C-alpha cells in the first residue's frame, strides 16, 4: 500500500484499481463537478495538443495520467505540512 494514502486518511491502495474520481473528490472537495473535463479546466491541465479532444481515448488517458500526478503531488504537499 502507498503510505501517502494511509497518512491522508484515504483507503489503502491494494494495487488493483486507483479511482481518480474518488481521490479527486477527497483532495478537491469543493468543486461543482468532477468530470474529467471540469477537473482539467479547474486544475489548469494543458490542452495544448491539437488532437487533444474530450472523450477520445488517448486524450482522456493523457489527461487522467496528468490528473493523477497533480492529485498525488497535492496529497504529498498536504501531508508534508503535518
Tab-separated table of C-alpha atoms in Angstrom:
chain	number	residue	atom	x	y	z
A	1	UNK	CA	0.000	0.000	0.000
A	2	UNK	CA	1.135	3.524	-0.666
A	3	UNK	CA	1.952	5.283	2.623
A	4	UNK	CA	0.558	8.601	1.363
A	5	UNK	CA	-2.943	7.120	1.308
A	6	UNK	CA	-2.600	5.857	4.865
A	7	UNK	CA	-1.321	9.214	6.155
A	8	UNK	CA	-4.028	11.121	4.293
A	9	UNK	CA	-6.798	9.001	5.795
A	10	UNK	CA	-7.711	7.601	2.380
A	11	UNK	CA	-8.372	3.887	1.959
A	12	UNK	CA	-5.213	1.894	1.362
A	13	UNK	CA	-4.453	1.001	-2.225
A	14	UNK	CA	-4.297	-2.727	-2.899
A	15	UNK	CA	-2.662	-2.331	-6.306
A	16	UNK	CA	-5.643	-3.331	-8.443
A	17	UNK	CA	-7.596	-0.127	-9.029
A	18	UNK	CA	-6.886	3.507	-8.242
A	19	UNK	CA	-10.084	5.540	-8.504
A	20	UNK	CA	-9.107	9.044	-9.609
A	21	UNK	CA	-12.711	10.210	-9.166
A	22	UNK	CA	-12.774	9.184	-5.511
A	23	UNK	CA	-9.313	10.635	-4.944
A	24	UNK	CA	-10.318	13.881	-6.708
A	25	UNK	CA	-13.387	14.260	-4.508
A	26	UNK	CA	-11.273	13.699	-1.410
A	27	UNK	CA	-8.452	16.067	-2.380
A	28	UNK	CA	-10.553	18.808	-4.024
A	29	UNK	CA	-13.819	18.587	-2.099
A	30	UNK	CA	-15.328	21.890	-3.224
A	31	UNK	CA	-15.690	21.520	-6.987
A	32	UNK	CA	-19.143	21.688	-8.595
A	33	UNK	CA	-18.330	18.805	-10.973
A	34	UNK	CA	-15.761	16.037	-11.122
A	35	UNK	CA	-15.973	15.198	-14.799
A	36	UNK	CA	-12.572	14.793	-16.390
A	37	UNK	CA	-13.070	17.938	-18.460
A	38	UNK	CA	-14.121	20.022	-15.470
A	39	UNK	CA	-11.155	18.751	-13.445
A	40	UNK	CA	-8.853	19.506	-16.372
A	41	UNK	CA	-10.136	23.076	-16.608
A	42	UNK	CA	-10.281	23.649	-12.826
A	43	UNK	CA	-6.718	22.440	-12.334
A	44	UNK	CA	-5.359	24.160	-15.426
A	45	UNK	CA	-4.210	20.958	-17.105
A	46	UNK	CA	-2.838	21.737	-20.549
A	47	UNK	CA	-4.935	21.366	-23.650
A	48	UNK	CA	-2.089	22.174	-25.991
A	49	UNK	CA	-2.019	19.261	-28.390
A	50	UNK	CA	-4.131	19.822	-31.459
A	51	UNK	CA	-5.504	16.300	-31.234
A	52	UNK	CA	-6.488	16.510	-27.561
A	53	UNK	CA	-10.263	16.210	-27.648
A	54	UNK	CA	-12.622	15.197	-24.881
A	55	UNK	CA	-13.888	11.635	-24.982
A	56	UNK	CA	-11.120	10.486	-27.316
A	57	UNK	CA	-9.360	7.525	-25.751
A	58	UNK	CA	-5.772	8.778	-25.890
A	59	UNK	CA	-6.677	12.315	-24.836
A	60	UNK	CA	-8.626	11.009	-21.844
A	61	UNK	CA	-5.740	8.716	-20.881
A	62	UNK	CA	-3.193	11.548	-21.044
A	63	UNK	CA	-5.407	13.880	-19.006
A	64	UNK	CA	-6.069	11.136	-16.440
A	65	UNK	CA	-2.342	10.487	-16.036
A	66	UNK	CA	-1.718	14.199	-15.554
A	67	UNK	CA	-4.647	14.416	-13.126
A	68	UNK	CA	-3.193	11.549	-11.088
A	69	UNK	CA	0.186	13.317	-10.971
A	70	UNK	CA	-1.465	16.507	-9.686
A	71	UNK	CA	-3.532	14.580	-7.127
A	72	UNK	CA	-0.536	12.707	-5.742
A	73	UNK	CA	1.500	15.926	-5.557
A	74	UNK	CA	-1.354	17.587	-3.661
A	75	UNK	CA	-1.607	14.686	-1.201
A	76	UNK	CA	2.159	14.792	-0.636
A	77	UNK	CA	2.132	18.598	-0.250
A	78	UNK	CA	-0.725	18.423	2.227
A	79	UNK	CA	0.933	15.655	4.250
A	80	UNK	CA	4.327	17.376	4.370
A	81	UNK	CA	2.761	20.160	6.423
A	82	UNK	CA	1.592	17.793	9.162
